[in-house]
Coordinates of N, CA and C in Angstrom, one line a residue:
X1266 N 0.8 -1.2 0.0 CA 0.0 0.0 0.0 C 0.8 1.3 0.0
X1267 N 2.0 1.3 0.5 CA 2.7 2.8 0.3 C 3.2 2.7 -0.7
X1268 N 3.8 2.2 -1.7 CA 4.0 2.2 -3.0 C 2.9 2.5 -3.7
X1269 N 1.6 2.3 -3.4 CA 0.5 3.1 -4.2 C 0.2 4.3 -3.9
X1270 N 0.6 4.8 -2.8 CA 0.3 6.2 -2.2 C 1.6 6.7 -3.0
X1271 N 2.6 6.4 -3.0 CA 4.0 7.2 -3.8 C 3.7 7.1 -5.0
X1272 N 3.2 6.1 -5.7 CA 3.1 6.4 -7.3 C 1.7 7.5 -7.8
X1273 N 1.5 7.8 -6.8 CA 0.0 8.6 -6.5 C 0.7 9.9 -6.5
X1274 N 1.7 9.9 -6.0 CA 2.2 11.1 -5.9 C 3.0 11.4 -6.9
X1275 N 3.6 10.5 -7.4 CA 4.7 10.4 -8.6 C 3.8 10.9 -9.6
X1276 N 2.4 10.0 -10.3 CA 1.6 10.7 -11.1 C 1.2 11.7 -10.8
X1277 N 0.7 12.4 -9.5 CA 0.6 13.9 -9.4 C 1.5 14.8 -10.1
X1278 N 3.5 14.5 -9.7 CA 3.9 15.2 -10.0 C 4.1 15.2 -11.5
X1279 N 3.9 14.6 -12.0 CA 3.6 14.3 -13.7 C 2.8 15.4 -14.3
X1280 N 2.0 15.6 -14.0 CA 0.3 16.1 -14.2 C 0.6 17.7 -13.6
X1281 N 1.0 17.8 -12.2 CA 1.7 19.5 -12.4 C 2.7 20.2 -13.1
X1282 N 3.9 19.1 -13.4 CA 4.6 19.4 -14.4 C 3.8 20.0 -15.5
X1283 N 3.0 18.9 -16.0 CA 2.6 19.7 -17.5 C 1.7 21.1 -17.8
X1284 N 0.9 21.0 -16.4 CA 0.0 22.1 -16.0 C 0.8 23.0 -15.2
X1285 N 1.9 23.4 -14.9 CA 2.0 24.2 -14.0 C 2.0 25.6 -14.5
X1286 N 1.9 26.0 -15.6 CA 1.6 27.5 -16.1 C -0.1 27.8 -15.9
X1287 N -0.9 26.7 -16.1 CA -2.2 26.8 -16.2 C -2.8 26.7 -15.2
X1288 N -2.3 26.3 -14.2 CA -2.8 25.5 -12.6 C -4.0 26.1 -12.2
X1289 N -5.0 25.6 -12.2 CA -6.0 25.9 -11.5 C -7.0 25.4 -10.0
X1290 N -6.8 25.8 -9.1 CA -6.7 25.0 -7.6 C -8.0 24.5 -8.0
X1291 N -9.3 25.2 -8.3 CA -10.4 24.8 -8.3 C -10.7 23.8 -9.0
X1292 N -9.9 23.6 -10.2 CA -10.4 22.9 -11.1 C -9.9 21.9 -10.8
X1293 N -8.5 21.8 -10.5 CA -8.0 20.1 -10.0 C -9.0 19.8 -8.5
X1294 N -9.1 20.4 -7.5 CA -10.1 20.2 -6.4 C -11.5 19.5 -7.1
X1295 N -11.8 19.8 -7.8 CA -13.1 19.0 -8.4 C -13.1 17.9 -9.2
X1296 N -11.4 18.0 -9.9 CA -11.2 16.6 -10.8 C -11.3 15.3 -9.6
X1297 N -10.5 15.7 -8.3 CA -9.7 14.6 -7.5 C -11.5 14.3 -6.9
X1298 N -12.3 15.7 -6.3 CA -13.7 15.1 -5.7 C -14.3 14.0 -6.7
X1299 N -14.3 14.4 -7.8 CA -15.3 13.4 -9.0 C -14.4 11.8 -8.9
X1300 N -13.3 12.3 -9.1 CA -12.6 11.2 -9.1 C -11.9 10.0 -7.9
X1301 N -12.1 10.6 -7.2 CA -11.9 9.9 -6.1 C -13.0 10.1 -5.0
X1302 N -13.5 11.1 -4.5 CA -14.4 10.9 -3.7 C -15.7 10.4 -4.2
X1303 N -16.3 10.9 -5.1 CA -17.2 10.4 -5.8 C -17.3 8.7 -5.8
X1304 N -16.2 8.5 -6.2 CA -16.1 6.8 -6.4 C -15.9 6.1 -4.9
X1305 N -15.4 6.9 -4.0 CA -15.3 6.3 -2.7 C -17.0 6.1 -2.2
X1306 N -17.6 7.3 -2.6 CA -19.0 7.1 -1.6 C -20.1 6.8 -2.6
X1307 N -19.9 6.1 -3.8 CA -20.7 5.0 -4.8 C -20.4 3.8 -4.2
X1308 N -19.1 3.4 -4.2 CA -19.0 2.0 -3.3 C -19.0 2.3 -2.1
X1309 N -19.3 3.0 -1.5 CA -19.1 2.7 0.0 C -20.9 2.1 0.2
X1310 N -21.7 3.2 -0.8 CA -23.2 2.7 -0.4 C -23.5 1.9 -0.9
X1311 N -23.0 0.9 -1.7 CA -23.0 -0.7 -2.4 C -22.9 -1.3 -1.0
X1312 N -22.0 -1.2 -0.7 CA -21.4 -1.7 0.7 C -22.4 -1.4 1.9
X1313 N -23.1 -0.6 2.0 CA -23.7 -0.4 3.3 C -25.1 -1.1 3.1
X1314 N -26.0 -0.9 2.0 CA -27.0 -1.0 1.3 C -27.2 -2.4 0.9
X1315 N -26.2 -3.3 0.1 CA -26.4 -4.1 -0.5 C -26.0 -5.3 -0.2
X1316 N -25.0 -5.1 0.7 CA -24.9 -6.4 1.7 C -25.3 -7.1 2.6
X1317 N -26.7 -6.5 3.1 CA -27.8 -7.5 4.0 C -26.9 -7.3 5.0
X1318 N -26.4 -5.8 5.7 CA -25.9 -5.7 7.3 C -26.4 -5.9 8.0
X1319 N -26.3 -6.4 9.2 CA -27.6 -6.1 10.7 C -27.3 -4.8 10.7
X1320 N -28.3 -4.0 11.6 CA -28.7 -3.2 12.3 C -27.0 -2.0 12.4
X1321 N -26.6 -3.4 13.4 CA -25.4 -2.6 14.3 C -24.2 -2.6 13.2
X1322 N -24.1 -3.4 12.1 CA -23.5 -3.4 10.7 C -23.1 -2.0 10.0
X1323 N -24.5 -1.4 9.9 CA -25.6 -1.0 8.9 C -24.6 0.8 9.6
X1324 N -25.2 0.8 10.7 CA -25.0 2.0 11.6 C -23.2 2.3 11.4
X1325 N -22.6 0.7 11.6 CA -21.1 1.5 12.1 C -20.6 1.7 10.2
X1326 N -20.7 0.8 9.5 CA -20.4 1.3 8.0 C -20.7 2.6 7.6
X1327 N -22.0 3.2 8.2 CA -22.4 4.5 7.6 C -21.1 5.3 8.7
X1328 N -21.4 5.6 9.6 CA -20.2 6.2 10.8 C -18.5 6.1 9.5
X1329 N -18.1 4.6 9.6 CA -16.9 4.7 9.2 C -16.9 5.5 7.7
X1330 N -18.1 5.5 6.8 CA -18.4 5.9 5.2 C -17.6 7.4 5.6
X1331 N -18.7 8.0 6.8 CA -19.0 9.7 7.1 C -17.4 10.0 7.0
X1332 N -17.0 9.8 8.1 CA -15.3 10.3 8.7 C -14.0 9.6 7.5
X1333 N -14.7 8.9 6.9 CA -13.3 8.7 5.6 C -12.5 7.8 6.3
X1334 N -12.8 7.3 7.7 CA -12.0 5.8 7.6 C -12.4 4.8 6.8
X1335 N -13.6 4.5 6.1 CA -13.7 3.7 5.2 C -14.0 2.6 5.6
X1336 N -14.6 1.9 4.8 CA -14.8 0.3 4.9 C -14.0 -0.2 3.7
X1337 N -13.3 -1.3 5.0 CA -12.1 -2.3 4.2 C -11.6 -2.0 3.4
X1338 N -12.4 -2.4 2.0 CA -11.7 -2.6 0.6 C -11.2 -1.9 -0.1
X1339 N -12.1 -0.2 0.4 CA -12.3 1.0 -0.5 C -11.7 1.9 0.6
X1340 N -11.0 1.4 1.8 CA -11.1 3.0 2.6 C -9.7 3.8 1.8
X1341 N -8.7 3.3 0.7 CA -7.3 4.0 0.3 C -8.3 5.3 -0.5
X1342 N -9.3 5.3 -0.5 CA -9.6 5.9 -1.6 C -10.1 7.8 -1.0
X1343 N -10.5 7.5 0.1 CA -10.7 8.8 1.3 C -9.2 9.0 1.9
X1344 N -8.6 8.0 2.0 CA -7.1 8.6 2.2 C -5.9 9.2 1.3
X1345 N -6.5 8.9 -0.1 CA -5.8 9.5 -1.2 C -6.3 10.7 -1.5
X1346 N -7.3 11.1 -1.0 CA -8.3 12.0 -1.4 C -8.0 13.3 -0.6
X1347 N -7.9 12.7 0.7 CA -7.2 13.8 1.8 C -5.9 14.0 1.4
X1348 N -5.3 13.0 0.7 CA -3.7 13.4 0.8 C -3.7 14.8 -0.3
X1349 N -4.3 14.4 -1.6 CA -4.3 14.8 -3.1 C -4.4 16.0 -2.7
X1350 N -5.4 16.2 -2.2 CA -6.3 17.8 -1.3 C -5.3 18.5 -1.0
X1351 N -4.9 18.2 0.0 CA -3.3 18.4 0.7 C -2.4 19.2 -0.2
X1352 N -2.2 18.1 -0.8 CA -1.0 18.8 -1.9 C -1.3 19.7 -2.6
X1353 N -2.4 19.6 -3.4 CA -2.6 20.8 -4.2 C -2.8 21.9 -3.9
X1354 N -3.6 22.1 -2.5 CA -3.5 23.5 -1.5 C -1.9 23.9 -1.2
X1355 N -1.0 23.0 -0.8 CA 0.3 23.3 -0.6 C 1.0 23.4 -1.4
X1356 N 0.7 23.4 -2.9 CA 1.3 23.6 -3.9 C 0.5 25.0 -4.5
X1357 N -0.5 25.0 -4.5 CA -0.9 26.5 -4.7 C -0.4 27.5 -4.0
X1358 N -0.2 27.3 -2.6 CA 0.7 28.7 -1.7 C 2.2 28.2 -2.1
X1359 N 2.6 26.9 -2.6 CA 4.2 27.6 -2.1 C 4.7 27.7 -3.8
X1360 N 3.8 27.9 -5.1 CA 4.3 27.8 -6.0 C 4.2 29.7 -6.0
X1361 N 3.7 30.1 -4.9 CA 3.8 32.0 -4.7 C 3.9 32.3 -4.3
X1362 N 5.5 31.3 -3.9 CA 6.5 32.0 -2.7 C 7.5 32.3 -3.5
X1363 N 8.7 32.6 -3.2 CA 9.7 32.9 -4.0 C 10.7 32.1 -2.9
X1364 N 10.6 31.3 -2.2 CA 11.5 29.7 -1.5 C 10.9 28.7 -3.1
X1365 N 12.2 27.7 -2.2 CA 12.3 26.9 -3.3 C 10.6 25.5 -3.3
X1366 N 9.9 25.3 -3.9 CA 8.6 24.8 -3.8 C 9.3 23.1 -3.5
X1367 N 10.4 22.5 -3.8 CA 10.6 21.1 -3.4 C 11.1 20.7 -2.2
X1368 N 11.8 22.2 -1.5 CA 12.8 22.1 -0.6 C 11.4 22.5 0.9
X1369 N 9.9 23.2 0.4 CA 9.0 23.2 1.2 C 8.4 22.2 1.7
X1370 N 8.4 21.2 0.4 CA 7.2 19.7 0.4 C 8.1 18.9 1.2
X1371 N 9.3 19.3 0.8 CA 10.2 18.2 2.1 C 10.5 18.6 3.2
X1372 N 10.5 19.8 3.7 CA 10.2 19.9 4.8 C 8.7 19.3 5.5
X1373 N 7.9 20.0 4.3 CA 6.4 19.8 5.4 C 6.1 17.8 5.6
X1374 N 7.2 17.1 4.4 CA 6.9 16.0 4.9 C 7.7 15.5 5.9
X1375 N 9.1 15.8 6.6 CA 9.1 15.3 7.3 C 8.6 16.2 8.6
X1376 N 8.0 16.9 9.1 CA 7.0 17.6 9.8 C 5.9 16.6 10.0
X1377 N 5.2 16.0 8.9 CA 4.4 15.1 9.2 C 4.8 13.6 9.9
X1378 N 5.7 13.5 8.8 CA 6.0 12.3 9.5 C 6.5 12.0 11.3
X1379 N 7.3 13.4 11.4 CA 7.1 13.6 13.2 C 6.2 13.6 13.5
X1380 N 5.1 14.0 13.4 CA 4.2 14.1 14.1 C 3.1 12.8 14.1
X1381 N 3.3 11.9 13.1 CA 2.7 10.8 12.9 C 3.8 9.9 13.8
X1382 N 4.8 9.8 14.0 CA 5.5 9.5 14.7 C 5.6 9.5 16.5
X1383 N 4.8 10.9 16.6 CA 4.6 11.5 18.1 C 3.5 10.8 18.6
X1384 N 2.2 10.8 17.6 CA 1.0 9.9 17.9 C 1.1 8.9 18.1
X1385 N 1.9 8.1 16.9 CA 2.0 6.6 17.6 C 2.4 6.2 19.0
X1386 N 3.4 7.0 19.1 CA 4.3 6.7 20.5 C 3.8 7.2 21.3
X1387 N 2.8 7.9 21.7 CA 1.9 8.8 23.1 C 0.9 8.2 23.4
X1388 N 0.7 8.4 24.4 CA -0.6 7.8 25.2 C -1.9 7.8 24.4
X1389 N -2.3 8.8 23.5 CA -3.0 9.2 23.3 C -3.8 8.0 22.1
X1390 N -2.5 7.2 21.4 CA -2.4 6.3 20.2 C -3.4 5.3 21.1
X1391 N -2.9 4.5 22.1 CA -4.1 3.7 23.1 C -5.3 4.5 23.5
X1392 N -5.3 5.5 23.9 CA -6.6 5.8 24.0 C -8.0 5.9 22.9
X1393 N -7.0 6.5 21.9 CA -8.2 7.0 20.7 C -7.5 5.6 19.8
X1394 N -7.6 4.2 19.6 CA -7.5 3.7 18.5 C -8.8 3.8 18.0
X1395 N -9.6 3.5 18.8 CA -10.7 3.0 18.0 C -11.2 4.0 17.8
X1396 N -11.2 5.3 17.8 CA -12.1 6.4 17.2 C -11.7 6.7 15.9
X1397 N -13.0 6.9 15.0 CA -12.6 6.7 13.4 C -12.3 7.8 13.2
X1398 N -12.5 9.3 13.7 CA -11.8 10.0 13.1 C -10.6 10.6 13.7
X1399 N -10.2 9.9 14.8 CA -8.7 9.8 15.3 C -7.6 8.8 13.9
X1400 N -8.3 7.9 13.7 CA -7.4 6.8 13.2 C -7.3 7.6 11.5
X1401 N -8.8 8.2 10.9 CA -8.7 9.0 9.7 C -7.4 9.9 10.0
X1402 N -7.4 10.8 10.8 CA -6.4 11.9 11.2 C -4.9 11.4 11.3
X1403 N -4.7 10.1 11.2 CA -3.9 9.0 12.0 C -2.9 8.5 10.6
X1404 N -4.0 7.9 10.0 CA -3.6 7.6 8.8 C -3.6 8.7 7.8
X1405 N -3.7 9.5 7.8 CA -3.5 10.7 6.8 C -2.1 11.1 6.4
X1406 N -1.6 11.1 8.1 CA 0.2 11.2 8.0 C 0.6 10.0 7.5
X1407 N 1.3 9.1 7.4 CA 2.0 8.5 6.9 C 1.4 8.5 5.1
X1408 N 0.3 8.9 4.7 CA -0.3 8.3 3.7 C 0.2 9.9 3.1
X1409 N 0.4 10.6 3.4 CA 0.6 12.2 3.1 C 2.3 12.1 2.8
X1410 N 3.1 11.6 3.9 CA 4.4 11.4 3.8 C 4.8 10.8 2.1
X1411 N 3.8 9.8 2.2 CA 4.3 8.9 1.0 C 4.1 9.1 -0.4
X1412 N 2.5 10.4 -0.5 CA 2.5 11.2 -1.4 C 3.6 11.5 -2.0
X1413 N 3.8 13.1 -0.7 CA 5.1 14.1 -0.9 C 6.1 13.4 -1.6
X1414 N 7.0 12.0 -1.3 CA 7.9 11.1 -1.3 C 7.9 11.3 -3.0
X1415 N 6.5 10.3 -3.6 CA 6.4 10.0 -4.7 C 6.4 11.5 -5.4
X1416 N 6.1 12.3 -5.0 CA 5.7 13.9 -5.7 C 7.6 14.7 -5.7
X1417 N 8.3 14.1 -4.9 CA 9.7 15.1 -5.0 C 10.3 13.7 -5.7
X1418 N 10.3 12.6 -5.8 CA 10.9 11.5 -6.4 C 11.0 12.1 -8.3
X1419 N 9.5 12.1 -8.5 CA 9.3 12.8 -10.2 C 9.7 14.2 -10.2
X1420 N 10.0 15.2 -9.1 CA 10.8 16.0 -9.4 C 12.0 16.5 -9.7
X1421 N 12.5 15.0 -8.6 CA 13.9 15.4 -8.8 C 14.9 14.2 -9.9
X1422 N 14.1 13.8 -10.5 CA 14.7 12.4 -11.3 C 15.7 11.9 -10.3
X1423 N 15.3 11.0 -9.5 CA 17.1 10.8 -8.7 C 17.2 9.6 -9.8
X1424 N 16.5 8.5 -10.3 CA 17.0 7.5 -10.9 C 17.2 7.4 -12.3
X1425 N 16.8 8.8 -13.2 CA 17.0 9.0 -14.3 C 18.7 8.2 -14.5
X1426 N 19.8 8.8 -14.3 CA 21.0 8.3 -14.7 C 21.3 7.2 -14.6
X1427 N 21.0 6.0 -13.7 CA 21.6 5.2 -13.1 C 21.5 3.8 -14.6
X1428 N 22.8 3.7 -14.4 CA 22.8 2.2 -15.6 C 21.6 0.8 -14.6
X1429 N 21.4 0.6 -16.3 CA 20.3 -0.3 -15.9 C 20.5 -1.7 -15.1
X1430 N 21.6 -1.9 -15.2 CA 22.9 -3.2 -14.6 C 22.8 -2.7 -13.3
X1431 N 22.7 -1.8 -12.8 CA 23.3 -1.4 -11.8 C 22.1 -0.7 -10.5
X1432 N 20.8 -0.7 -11.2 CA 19.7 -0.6 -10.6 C 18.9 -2.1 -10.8
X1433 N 19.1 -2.8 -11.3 CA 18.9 -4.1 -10.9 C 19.7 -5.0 -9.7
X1434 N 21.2 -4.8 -9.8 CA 21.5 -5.4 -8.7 C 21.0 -4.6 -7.1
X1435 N 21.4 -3.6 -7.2 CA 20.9 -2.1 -6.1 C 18.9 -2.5 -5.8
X1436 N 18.1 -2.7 -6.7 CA 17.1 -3.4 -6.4 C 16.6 -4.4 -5.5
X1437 N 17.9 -5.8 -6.0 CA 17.6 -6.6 -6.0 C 18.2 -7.1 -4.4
X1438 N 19.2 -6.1 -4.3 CA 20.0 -5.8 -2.5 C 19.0 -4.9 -1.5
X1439 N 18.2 -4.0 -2.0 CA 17.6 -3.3 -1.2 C 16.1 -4.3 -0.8
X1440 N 15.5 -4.9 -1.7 CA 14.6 -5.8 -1.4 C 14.8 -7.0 -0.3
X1441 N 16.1 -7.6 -0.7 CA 16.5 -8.4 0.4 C 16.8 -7.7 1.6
X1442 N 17.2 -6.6 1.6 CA 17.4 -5.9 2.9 C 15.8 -5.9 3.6
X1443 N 15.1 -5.2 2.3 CA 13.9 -5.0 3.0 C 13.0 -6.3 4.1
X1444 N 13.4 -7.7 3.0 CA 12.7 -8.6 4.1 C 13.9 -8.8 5.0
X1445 N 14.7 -9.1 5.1 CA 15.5 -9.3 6.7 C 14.8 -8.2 7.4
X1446 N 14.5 -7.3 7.3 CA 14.5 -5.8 8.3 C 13.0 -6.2 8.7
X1447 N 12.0 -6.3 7.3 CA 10.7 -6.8 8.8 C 11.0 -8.0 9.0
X1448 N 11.7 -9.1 8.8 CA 11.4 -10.4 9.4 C 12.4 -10.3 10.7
X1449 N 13.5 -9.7 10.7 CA 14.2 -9.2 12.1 C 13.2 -8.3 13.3
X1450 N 12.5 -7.3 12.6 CA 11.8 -6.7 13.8 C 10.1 -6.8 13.7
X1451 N 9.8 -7.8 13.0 CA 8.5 -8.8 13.1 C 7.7 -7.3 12.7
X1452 N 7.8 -6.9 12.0 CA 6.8 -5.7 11.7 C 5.6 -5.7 11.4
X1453 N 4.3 -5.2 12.0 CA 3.1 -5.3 11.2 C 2.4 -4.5 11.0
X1454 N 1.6 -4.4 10.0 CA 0.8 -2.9 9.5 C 0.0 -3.2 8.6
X1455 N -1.1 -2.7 9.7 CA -2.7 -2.2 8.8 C -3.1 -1.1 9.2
X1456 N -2.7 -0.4 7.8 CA -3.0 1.0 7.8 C -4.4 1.5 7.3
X1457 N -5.2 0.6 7.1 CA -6.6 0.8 7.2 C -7.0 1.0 8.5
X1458 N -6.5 0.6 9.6 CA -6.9 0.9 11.2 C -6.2 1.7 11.9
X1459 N -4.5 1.7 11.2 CA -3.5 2.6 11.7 C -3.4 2.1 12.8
X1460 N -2.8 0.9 12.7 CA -2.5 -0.2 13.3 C -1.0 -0.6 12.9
X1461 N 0.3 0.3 13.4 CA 1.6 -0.1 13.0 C 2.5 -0.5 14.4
X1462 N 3.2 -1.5 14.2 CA 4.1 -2.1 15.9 C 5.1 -1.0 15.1
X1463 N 5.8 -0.6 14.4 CA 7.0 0.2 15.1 C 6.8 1.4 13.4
X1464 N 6.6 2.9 13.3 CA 6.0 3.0 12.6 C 7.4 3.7 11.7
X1465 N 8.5 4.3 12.3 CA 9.8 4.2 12.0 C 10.0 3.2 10.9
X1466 N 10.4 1.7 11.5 CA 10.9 0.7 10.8 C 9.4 1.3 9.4
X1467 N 8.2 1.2 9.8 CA 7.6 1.2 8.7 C 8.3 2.3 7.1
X1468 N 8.1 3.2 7.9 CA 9.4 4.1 7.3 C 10.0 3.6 6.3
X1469 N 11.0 3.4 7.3 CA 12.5 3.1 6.6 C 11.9 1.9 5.0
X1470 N 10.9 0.6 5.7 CA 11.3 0.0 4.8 C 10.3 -0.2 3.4
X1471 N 9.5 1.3 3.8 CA 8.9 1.5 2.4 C 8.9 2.4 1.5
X1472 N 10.2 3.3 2.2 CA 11.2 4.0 1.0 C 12.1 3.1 0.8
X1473 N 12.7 1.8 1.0 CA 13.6 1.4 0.4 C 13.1 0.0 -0.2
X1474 N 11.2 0.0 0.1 CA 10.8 -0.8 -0.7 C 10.2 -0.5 -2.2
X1475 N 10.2 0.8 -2.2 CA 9.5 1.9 -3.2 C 11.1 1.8 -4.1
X1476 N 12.4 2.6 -3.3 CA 13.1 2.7 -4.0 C 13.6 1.3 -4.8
X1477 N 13.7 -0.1 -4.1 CA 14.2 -1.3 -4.8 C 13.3 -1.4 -5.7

């Protein structure tokens, strides 16, 4: 799943590239609602409606639909939506600044990811799991991080140069890193609940599972 949120971002920064003379906040805000939100809350009421819930079913699917934690299958789709949102507001103020607009997104992501960081680790992570729009607010950071990630990756071509020999083997080392590293620190993560044992390691090993 964070390799879809980064390529999410990587195609964003595709699509600003080509539009960035033309940029229009409003008009992309309404592409991403049609396009994503729209389709989140068509299936979500398939889902509430059509699958013969009980009562107590019926009630908590509408609840999780409302706050964008989502049901199961479809909740990446309120999390890409928040992230998209995100960006494009923060790309409309810092593309009219005169600071550098890449050297901003990387700051403000690792800003988030502290603070997605802070949550996990505070008391507060046990208290509010189960509240959906604690866990929406919860999952937004890491899912935002991984945007930005994919959105300065297409800006900055880091892997344009690299011989092809030579990003195959660098792939094929970083992946094996990647599984020793969670099979060493037993990692687990469902980021539909925002449900991570160590959210660091998560980190680490989905930029270097993005990058391999």
């Amino acid at each position: 799943m964070p390799l879809f949120f980064i390529l999410s971002g990587f195609c964003l920064g595709v699509k600003l590239k080509k539009i960035q003379d033309e940029f229009n906040l409003w008009k992309e805000v309404k592409r991403i609602v049609t396009r994503l939100l729209g389709v989140y809350f068509v299936w979500s009421i398939i889902y509430i409606f059509f699958l013969n819930p009980t009562k107590e079913v019926f009630v908590e699917r509408l609840y999780a639909t409302a706050t964008l934690r989502g049901i199961a299958p479809i909740w990446f789709l309120g999390a890409l939506f928040l992230g998209e949102l995100a960006m494009l507001l923060l790309y409309n103020i810092f593309r009219k600044t005169k600071l550098n607009a890449d050297v901003l997104f990387f700051l403000v992501m690792l800003a988030i990811a502290a603070f997605s960081i802070y949550i996990r680790n505070a008391e507060i992570y046990q208290k509010y799991i189960n509240n959906y729009v604690f866990i929406t607010v919860g999952r937004f950071a890491p899912s935002m991080v991984m945007i930005i990630l994919g959105y300065l990756f297409c800006k900055l071509n880091l892997f344009k140069r690299i011989n092809r020999w030579i990003s195959f083997v660098l792939g094929i080392s970083i992946m094996v890193g990647v599984g020793i590293i969670v099979d060493y620190t037993e990692l687990s993560v469902n980021l539909h609940l925002f449900l991570i044992s160590d959210i660091v390691v998560f980190y680490i090993v989905s930029i270097m599972g993005t990058v391999g």
